[in-house]
């Protein structure tokens, strides 16, 4: 970079005044490895090392050496970069780029954040990026990140700590288009903090702005309650994975090699999953996705960085430590690779795109154990050998010389049927162009087609154009895989897909609904006792929470039957004999018109929304007229987990995908599901005809308002008003309407909607819980505290609301 642009005051390491009013990128980086001795927190070396590497990556942007990888965004170039480091043992300032860098005390962090916001808000179309590497501790579902002076104030044990969730939420108020916040820290649980209270002190609070907050995209290096790992005097594993993704592996060739913030999260996590320390499970990153935006641009390439992971869990052979993988391409060239490091379970290859490669796995004695054939597209691919997602040999026959291909996808018989998203890219290869000594592989046309299709055992046909296709499959569990398919005119192809297996037959519906991860292990030990018994709780649930009292009440219309169980899971059938649970003909005070929550747990205690509809739910039909009842199941997971133990879900086929994607806050796939699976007429009918199923109408409206504009889903504002007015016992309707009005600047009416929803009680959908807290904090701060408490207690990973309660705090009546 140009040295005269440097600003040597405070934390600002780089500032380019030429970009003050232009679209640009503003960066703040902190690496904190030293803490006050009285805190009892040991020093760590990897956070400052990680911060330095991230700063290096941004500073490589304008180097003359084009081979040097670094930040490159021609639309929003780097305008400012601030850096704080706490690494020297003697308390002195570190040096970077010839400058003395301030240490990361809480006050320095606070000033740096506010200065960073001031710079970023010079243009509403700017990008702003925050990277923090430090130590973290968690309580409840929140994490506090530690500054250098944590533990230095004997009169305030929370001094020097700030809550990551509060910071991310508060940054939503900043008037900037693209926001990415990265927390690289442990999230180890501590029993010293109140799980219902905010951790530490805020860096920024309410800013008195009426417009709807635009939450940043948040990347966390590990899951709640888990450790984050790094190399001594080197970077963390997360930072290594993040930089690999930023250096091109997260680029999208279909979008001019842009690296979007959403894809950056996805690829970083896949790279993270490759690293394993001895017998520990791989560190898994955690993300909050919002509207994606281009962070940087990678270089075009014809090479595919390919990670091959060796899996022998379900194999007949035992793998030794001396395994190796050979690769042979179409031209006959071959190579052999071993594990990337001693004890690793994966190997790394650079393969040419558009060419078929045959891979073979050998043990130390030279015996071939498994083989795999691939044809990959740049820039990165993740494969397993043996491949659990290998497509069965396709059966092909001629159906007519000039007809378009007919491709039928079906589930393998020993896998359950599923609802999945299928993305097909019709790739037409152009010539190889030579620029100097660099050969680049280009596509002159890429046609993307997104579909949400059910894949039953009997098969489902999809329409494809003739040519070479890359088919990407995303199931309702979140698992994904892809394969290549070449089809020609007049060809009929049948392909069996390996959808995610259920660990037990009685959990099949839970897997289909996206409730269980695809890698959930089978439990063979039978559980003799029933365990936790569901108890219907006092209505409204807010009153029960406030009075610290869960009162068990009788309801002859609702019953629970344990369908099956093992040592970990209980599957419970819920039967609601009330004719119609929600009816606009009954006021909110009527007993049968109340939403129900149930309390479950002994050593732990949770209250979950029960999404029953009454007997009317048994007579629903899908868009084709087939019977499709709104069956409700309750799954109780007794395993120790960072997420809730209780999950309520519907076995309704038509809404399964949307509800599964909505539970993961995956709005892109939720929107595709809403449009492609249901069809525009059915969408409007679900919202307009909400009397039969107001819960489905609320789910569809949540997605439509989240993705906006609602008109693109063929939904009118009046229908949202009807949802709010007709079903006052369902607070979600008023929240959805308030969010829609808030987005359109109707501040006074939006505020009133949020207030009405607060009076009605806890919403049934976890997303609506967060929207209510966010809306009130912005428009009615004085009345937001209870809603924010509900949000802290709610599990954001569940579709329907689950509140974490404290058994020692709740009296049982």
PDB file of N, CA and C in Angstrom, residues 326-395:
ATOM      1  N   UNK A 326      -4.288 -42.731  -5.012  1.00  0.00           N
ATOM      2  CA  UNK A 326      -3.744 -42.468  -6.338  1.00  0.00           C
ATOM      3  C   UNK A 326      -4.821 -41.827  -7.200  1.00  0.00           C
ATOM      4  N   UNK A 327      -4.391 -40.961  -8.120  1.00  0.00           N
ATOM      5  CA  UNK A 327      -5.303 -40.286  -9.037  1.00  0.00           C
ATOM      6  C   UNK A 327      -4.770 -40.459 -10.450  1.00  0.00           C
ATOM      7  N   UNK A 328      -5.647 -40.861 -11.357  1.00  0.00           N
ATOM      8  CA  UNK A 328      -5.302 -40.976 -12.769  1.00  0.00           C
ATOM      9  C   UNK A 328      -6.332 -40.202 -13.570  1.00  0.00           C
ATOM     10  N   UNK A 329      -5.869 -39.267 -14.451  1.00  0.00           N
ATOM     11  CA  UNK A 329      -6.811 -38.482 -15.242  1.00  0.00           C
ATOM     12  C   UNK A 329      -7.014 -39.111 -16.618  1.00  0.00           C
ATOM     13  N   UNK A 330      -7.852 -38.470 -17.440  1.00  0.00           N
ATOM     14  CA  UNK A 330      -8.195 -38.995 -18.753  1.00  0.00           C
ATOM     15  C   UNK A 330      -6.964 -39.143 -19.646  1.00  0.00           C
ATOM     16  N   UNK A 331      -5.987 -38.273 -19.454  1.00  0.00           N
ATOM     17  CA  UNK A 331      -4.789 -38.303 -20.293  1.00  0.00           C
ATOM     18  C   UNK A 331      -3.782 -39.348 -19.830  1.00  0.00           C
ATOM     19  N   UNK A 332      -4.067 -40.011 -18.738  1.00  0.00           N
ATOM     20  CA  UNK A 332      -3.161 -41.040 -18.241  1.00  0.00           C
ATOM     21  C   UNK A 332      -2.159 -40.553 -17.228  1.00  0.00           C
ATOM     22  N   UNK A 333      -2.156 -39.251 -16.921  1.00  0.00           N
ATOM     23  CA  UNK A 333      -1.247 -38.725 -15.898  1.00  0.00           C
ATOM     24  C   UNK A 333      -1.690 -39.214 -14.528  1.00  0.00           C
ATOM     25  N   UNK A 334      -0.747 -39.516 -13.669  1.00  0.00           N
ATOM     26  CA  UNK A 334      -1.081 -40.059 -12.360  1.00  0.00           C
ATOM     27  C   UNK A 334      -0.278 -39.378 -11.263  1.00  0.00           C
ATOM     28  N   UNK A 335      -0.795 -39.442 -10.067  1.00  0.00           N
ATOM     29  CA  UNK A 335      -0.106 -38.907  -8.891  1.00  0.00           C
ATOM     30  C   UNK A 335      -0.590 -39.665  -7.669  1.00  0.00           C
ATOM     31  N   UNK A 336       0.203 -39.603  -6.597  1.00  0.00           N
ATOM     32  CA  UNK A 336      -0.143 -40.273  -5.349  1.00  0.00           C
ATOM     33  C   UNK A 336      -0.001 -39.275  -4.207  1.00  0.00           C
ATOM     34  N   UNK A 337      -1.007 -39.213  -3.357  1.00  0.00           N
ATOM     35  CA  UNK A 337      -0.958 -38.331  -2.193  1.00  0.00           C
ATOM     36  C   UNK A 337      -1.263 -39.117  -0.929  1.00  0.00           C
ATOM     37  N   UNK A 338      -0.619 -38.695   0.159  1.00  0.00           N
ATOM     38  CA  UNK A 338      -0.857 -39.284   1.467  1.00  0.00           C
ATOM     39  C   UNK A 338      -1.573 -38.259   2.335  1.00  0.00           C
ATOM     40  N   UNK A 339      -1.878 -38.561   3.594  1.00  0.00           N
ATOM     41  CA  UNK A 339      -2.568 -37.595   4.455  1.00  0.00           C
ATOM     42  C   UNK A 339      -1.828 -36.258   4.518  1.00  0.00           C
ATOM     43  N   UNK A 340      -2.555 -35.172   4.651  1.00  0.00           N
ATOM     44  CA  UNK A 340      -1.942 -33.845   4.639  1.00  0.00           C
ATOM     45  C   UNK A 340      -1.047 -33.623   5.852  1.00  0.00           C
ATOM     46  N   UNK A 341      -1.295 -34.342   6.936  1.00  0.00           N
ATOM     47  CA  UNK A 341      -0.399 -34.321   8.089  1.00  0.00           C
ATOM     48  C   UNK A 341      -0.584 -35.649   8.820  1.00  0.00           C
ATOM     49  N   UNK A 342       0.339 -35.986   9.676  1.00  0.00           N
ATOM     50  CA  UNK A 342       0.290 -37.273  10.369  1.00  0.00           C
ATOM     51  C   UNK A 342      -0.976 -37.374  11.212  1.00  0.00           C
ATOM     52  N   UNK A 343      -1.726 -38.425  11.002  1.00  0.00           N
ATOM     53  CA  UNK A 343      -2.963 -38.634  11.730  1.00  0.00           C
ATOM     54  C   UNK A 343      -4.186 -38.051  11.056  1.00  0.00           C
ATOM     55  N   UNK A 344      -3.994 -37.297   9.981  1.00  0.00           N
ATOM     56  CA  UNK A 344      -5.140 -36.705   9.277  1.00  0.00           C
ATOM     57  C   UNK A 344      -5.923 -37.791   8.546  1.00  0.00           C
ATOM     58  N   UNK A 345      -7.180 -37.515   8.317  1.00  0.00           N
ATOM     59  CA  UNK A 345      -8.027 -38.468   7.597  1.00  0.00           C
ATOM     60  C   UNK A 345      -8.361 -37.965   6.201  1.00  0.00           C
ATOM     61  N   UNK A 346      -7.613 -36.980   5.713  1.00  0.00           N
ATOM     62  CA  UNK A 346      -7.897 -36.469   4.374  1.00  0.00           C
ATOM     63  C   UNK A 346      -6.602 -36.174   3.618  1.00  0.00           C
ATOM     64  N   UNK A 347      -6.715 -36.198   2.303  1.00  0.00           N
ATOM     65  CA  UNK A 347      -5.620 -35.842   1.398  1.00  0.00           C
ATOM     66  C   UNK A 347      -6.082 -34.690   0.517  1.00  0.00           C
ATOM     67  N   UNK A 348      -5.140 -33.961  -0.038  1.00  0.00           N
ATOM     68  CA  UNK A 348      -5.451 -32.776  -0.840  1.00  0.00           C
ATOM     69  C   UNK A 348      -4.839 -32.920  -2.230  1.00  0.00           C
ATOM     70  N   UNK A 349      -5.637 -32.588  -3.259  1.00  0.00           N
ATOM     71  CA  UNK A 349      -5.187 -32.664  -4.643  1.00  0.00           C
ATOM     72  C   UNK A 349      -5.547 -31.368  -5.361  1.00  0.00           C
ATOM     73  N   UNK A 350      -4.785 -31.009  -6.367  1.00  0.00           N
ATOM     74  CA  UNK A 350      -5.148 -29.968  -7.332  1.00  0.00           C
ATOM     75  C   UNK A 350      -5.433 -30.673  -8.652  1.00  0.00           C
ATOM     76  N   UNK A 351      -6.716 -30.729  -9.023  1.00  0.00           N
ATOM     77  CA  UNK A 351      -7.140 -31.440 -10.218  1.00  0.00           C
ATOM     78  C   UNK A 351      -7.604 -30.453 -11.282  1.00  0.00           C
ATOM     79  N   UNK A 352      -7.455 -30.832 -12.546  1.00  0.00           N
ATOM     80  CA  UNK A 352      -7.946 -29.993 -13.638  1.00  0.00           C
ATOM     81  C   UNK A 352      -9.445 -30.161 -13.781  1.00  0.00           C
ATOM     82  N   UNK A 353     -10.146 -29.044 -13.991  1.00  0.00           N
ATOM     83  CA  UNK A 353     -11.594 -29.100 -14.139  1.00  0.00           C
ATOM     84  C   UNK A 353     -11.981 -29.654 -15.502  1.00  0.00           C
ATOM     85  N   UNK A 354     -13.216 -30.131 -15.586  1.00  0.00           N
ATOM     86  CA  UNK A 354     -13.732 -30.628 -16.845  1.00  0.00           C
ATOM     87  C   UNK A 354     -13.131 -31.941 -17.291  1.00  0.00           C
ATOM     88  N   UNK A 355     -12.351 -32.584 -16.443  1.00  0.00           N
ATOM     89  CA  UNK A 355     -11.682 -33.833 -16.803  1.00  0.00           C
ATOM     90  C   UNK A 355     -12.030 -34.897 -15.766  1.00  0.00           C
ATOM     91  N   UNK A 356     -12.297 -36.090 -16.216  1.00  0.00           N
ATOM     92  CA  UNK A 356     -12.612 -37.175 -15.302  1.00  0.00           C
ATOM     93  C   UNK A 356     -11.328 -37.709 -14.668  1.00  0.00           C
ATOM     94  N   UNK A 357     -11.428 -37.992 -13.360  1.00  0.00           N
ATOM     95  CA  UNK A 357     -10.291 -38.516 -12.609  1.00  0.00           C
ATOM     96  C   UNK A 357     -10.730 -39.773 -11.875  1.00  0.00           C
ATOM     97  N   UNK A 358      -9.918 -40.785 -11.949  1.00  0.00           N
ATOM     98  CA  UNK A 358     -10.168 -42.024 -11.221  1.00  0.00           C
ATOM     99  C   UNK A 358      -9.284 -42.059  -9.986  1.00  0.00           C
ATOM    100  N   UNK A 359      -9.907 -42.171  -8.810  1.00  0.00           N
ATOM    101  CA  UNK A 359      -9.170 -42.206  -7.554  1.00  0.00           C
ATOM    102  C   UNK A 359      -9.281 -43.595  -6.944  1.00  0.00           C
ATOM    103  N   UNK A 360      -8.216 -44.041  -6.311  1.00  0.00           N
ATOM    104  CA  UNK A 360      -8.214 -45.340  -5.643  1.00  0.00           C
ATOM    105  C   UNK A 360      -7.529 -45.213  -4.303  1.00  0.00           C
ATOM    106  N   UNK A 361      -8.118 -45.825  -3.284  1.00  0.00           N
ATOM    107  CA  UNK A 361      -7.572 -45.821  -1.923  1.00  0.00           C
ATOM    108  C   UNK A 361      -6.849 -47.143  -1.672  1.00  0.00           C
ATOM    109  N   UNK A 362      -5.590 -47.054  -1.216  1.00  0.00           N
ATOM    110  CA  UNK A 362      -4.775 -48.234  -0.925  1.00  0.00           C
ATOM    111  C   UNK A 362      -4.345 -48.200   0.539  1.00  0.00           C
ATOM    112  N   UNK A 363      -4.251 -49.372   1.139  1.00  0.00           N
ATOM    113  CA  UNK A 363      -3.697 -49.438   2.488  1.00  0.00           C
ATOM    114  C   UNK A 363      -2.177 -49.545   2.405  1.00  0.00           C
ATOM    115  N   UNK A 364      -1.518 -49.688   3.569  1.00  0.00           N
ATOM    116  CA  UNK A 364      -0.062 -49.701   3.596  1.00  0.00           C
ATOM    117  C   UNK A 364       0.556 -50.884   2.899  1.00  0.00           C
ATOM    118  N   UNK A 365      -0.224 -51.953   2.661  1.00  0.00           N
ATOM    119  CA  UNK A 365       0.289 -53.142   1.969  1.00  0.00           C
ATOM    120  C   UNK A 365       0.034 -53.077   0.473  1.00  0.00           C
ATOM    121  N   UNK A 366      -0.541 -51.968   0.006  1.00  0.00           N
ATOM    122  CA  UNK A 366      -0.797 -51.834  -1.415  1.00  0.00           C
ATOM    123  C   UNK A 366      -2.099 -52.442  -1.884  1.00  0.00           C
ATOM    124  N   UNK A 367      -2.965 -52.832  -0.946  1.00  0.00           N
ATOM    125  CA  UNK A 367      -4.249 -53.423  -1.333  1.00  0.00           C
ATOM    126  C   UNK A 367      -5.265 -52.320  -1.592  1.00  0.00           C
ATOM    127  N   UNK A 368      -5.969 -52.425  -2.731  1.00  0.00           N
ATOM    128  CA  UNK A 368      -6.983 -51.433  -3.069  1.00  0.00           C
ATOM    129  C   UNK A 368      -8.232 -51.658  -2.209  1.00  0.00           C
ATOM    130  N   UNK A 369      -8.660 -50.599  -1.520  1.00  0.00           N
ATOM    131  CA  UNK A 369      -9.797 -50.688  -0.604  1.00  0.00           C
ATOM    132  C   UNK A 369     -11.071 -50.088  -1.176  1.00  0.00           C
ATOM    133  N   UNK A 370     -10.920 -49.023  -1.956  1.00  0.00           N
ATOM    134  CA  UNK A 370     -12.108 -48.356  -2.499  1.00  0.00           C
ATOM    135  C   UNK A 370     -11.684 -47.511  -3.684  1.00  0.00           C
ATOM    136  N   UNK A 371     -12.650 -47.178  -4.534  1.00  0.00           N
ATOM    137  CA  UNK A 371     -12.365 -46.334  -5.686  1.00  0.00           C
ATOM    138  C   UNK A 371     -13.461 -45.299  -5.850  1.00  0.00           C
ATOM    139  N   UNK A 372     -13.134 -44.259  -6.589  1.00  0.00           N
ATOM    140  CA  UNK A 372     -14.054 -43.136  -6.777  1.00  0.00           C
ATOM    141  C   UNK A 372     -13.715 -42.457  -8.098  1.00  0.00           C
ATOM    142  N   UNK A 373     -14.735 -42.119  -8.880  1.00  0.00           N
ATOM    143  CA  UNK A 373     -14.528 -41.387 -10.128  1.00  0.00           C
ATOM    144  C   UNK A 373     -15.198 -40.033 -10.014  1.00  0.00           C
ATOM    145  N   UNK A 374     -14.482 -38.966 -10.376  1.00  0.00           N
ATOM    146  CA  UNK A 374     -15.017 -37.617 -10.234  1.00  0.00           C
ATOM    147  C   UNK A 374     -14.742 -36.800 -11.487  1.00  0.00           C
ATOM    148  N   UNK A 375     -15.606 -35.847 -11.725  1.00  0.00           N
ATOM    149  CA  UNK A 375     -15.420 -34.815 -12.741  1.00  0.00           C
ATOM    150  C   UNK A 375     -15.900 -33.526 -12.092  1.00  0.00           C
ATOM    151  N   UNK A 376     -14.970 -32.622 -11.783  1.00  0.00           N
ATOM    152  CA  UNK A 376     -15.245 -31.533 -10.869  1.00  0.00           C
ATOM    153  C   UNK A 376     -15.109 -30.174 -11.539  1.00  0.00           C
ATOM    154  N   UNK A 377     -15.739 -29.177 -10.892  1.00  0.00           N
ATOM    155  CA  UNK A 377     -15.660 -27.799 -11.355  1.00  0.00           C
ATOM    156  C   UNK A 377     -14.938 -26.950 -10.304  1.00  0.00           C
ATOM    157  N   UNK A 378     -14.199 -25.920 -10.733  1.00  0.00           N
ATOM    158  CA  UNK A 378     -13.435 -25.099  -9.782  1.00  0.00           C
ATOM    159  C   UNK A 378     -14.374 -24.244  -8.944  1.00  0.00           C
ATOM    160  N   UNK A 379     -13.860 -23.729  -7.809  1.00  0.00           N
ATOM    161  CA  UNK A 379     -12.470 -23.801  -7.354  1.00  0.00           C
ATOM    162  C   UNK A 379     -12.192 -24.884  -6.314  1.00  0.00           C
ATOM    163  N   UNK A 380     -13.250 -25.506  -5.699  1.00  0.00           N
ATOM    164  CA  UNK A 380     -12.995 -26.431  -4.599  1.00  0.00           C
ATOM    165  C   UNK A 380     -14.036 -27.546  -4.624  1.00  0.00           C
ATOM    166  N   UNK A 381     -13.624 -28.700  -4.125  1.00  0.00           N
ATOM    167  CA  UNK A 381     -14.547 -29.827  -4.003  1.00  0.00           C
ATOM    168  C   UNK A 381     -14.182 -30.615  -2.756  1.00  0.00           C
ATOM    169  N   UNK A 382     -15.214 -31.151  -2.090  1.00  0.00           N
ATOM    170  CA  UNK A 382     -15.035 -31.977  -0.902  1.00  0.00           C
ATOM    171  C   UNK A 382     -15.684 -33.331  -1.185  1.00  0.00           C
ATOM    172  N   UNK A 383     -14.882 -34.387  -1.172  1.00  0.00           N
ATOM    173  CA  UNK A 383     -15.386 -35.715  -1.474  1.00  0.00           C
ATOM    174  C   UNK A 383     -14.958 -36.695  -0.383  1.00  0.00           C
ATOM    175  N   UNK A 384     -15.716 -37.768  -0.248  1.00  0.00           N
ATOM    176  CA  UNK A 384     -15.365 -38.835   0.674  1.00  0.00           C
ATOM    177  C   UNK A 384     -15.138 -40.114  -0.109  1.00  0.00           C
ATOM    178  N   UNK A 385     -14.241 -40.951   0.400  1.00  0.00           N
ATOM    179  CA  UNK A 385     -14.002 -42.255  -0.201  1.00  0.00           C
ATOM    180  C   UNK A 385     -14.009 -43.304   0.921  1.00  0.00           C
ATOM    181  N   UNK A 386     -14.874 -44.301   0.854  1.00  0.00           N
ATOM    182  CA  UNK A 386     -15.950 -44.505  -0.114  1.00  0.00           C
ATOM    183  C   UNK A 386     -16.966 -43.359  -0.027  1.00  0.00           C
ATOM    184  N   UNK A 387     -17.572 -43.011  -1.160  1.00  0.00           N
ATOM    185  CA  UNK A 387     -18.460 -41.865  -1.230  1.00  0.00           C
ATOM    186  C   UNK A 387     -19.867 -42.258  -0.787  1.00  0.00           C
ATOM    187  N   UNK A 388     -20.322 -41.742   0.376  1.00  0.00           N
ATOM    188  CA  UNK A 388     -21.676 -42.108   0.828  1.00  0.00           C
ATOM    189  C   UNK A 388     -22.758 -41.511  -0.056  1.00  0.00           C
ATOM    190  N   UNK A 389     -22.395 -40.480  -0.830  1.00  0.00           N
ATOM    191  CA  UNK A 389     -23.365 -39.851  -1.706  1.00  0.00           C
ATOM    192  C   UNK A 389     -23.137 -40.222  -3.171  1.00  0.00           C
ATOM    193  N   UNK A 390     -22.399 -41.307  -3.403  1.00  0.00           N
ATOM    194  CA  UNK A 390     -22.178 -41.719  -4.782  1.00  0.00           C
ATOM    195  C   UNK A 390     -23.514 -42.104  -5.411  1.00  0.00           C
ATOM    196  N   UNK A 391     -23.775 -41.572  -6.584  1.00  0.00           N
ATOM    197  CA  UNK A 391     -25.012 -41.873  -7.279  1.00  0.00           C
ATOM    198  C   UNK A 391     -24.916 -43.278  -7.860  1.00  0.00           C
ATOM    199  N   UNK A 392     -25.971 -44.041  -7.698  1.00  0.00           N
ATOM    200  CA  UNK A 392     -25.981 -45.400  -8.237  1.00  0.00           C
ATOM    201  C   UNK A 392     -25.855 -45.350  -9.751  1.00  0.00           C
ATOM    202  N   UNK A 393     -25.324 -46.420 -10.363  1.00  0.00           N
ATOM    203  CA  UNK A 393     -25.217 -46.427 -11.826  1.00  0.00           C
ATOM    204  C   UNK A 393     -26.554 -46.080 -12.467  1.00  0.00           C
ATOM    205  N   UNK A 394     -26.515 -45.121 -13.360  1.00  0.00           N
ATOM    206  CA  UNK A 394     -27.746 -44.659 -13.968  1.00  0.00           C
ATOM    207  C   UNK A 394     -28.183 -45.599 -15.076  1.00  0.00           C
ATOM    208  N   UNK A 395     -29.480 -45.753 -15.218  1.00  0.00           N
ATOM    209  CA  UNK A 395     -30.065 -46.538 -16.285  1.00  0.00           C
ATOM    210  C   UNK A 395     -30.599 -45.586 -17.340  1.00  0.00           C
TER     211      UNK A 395
END
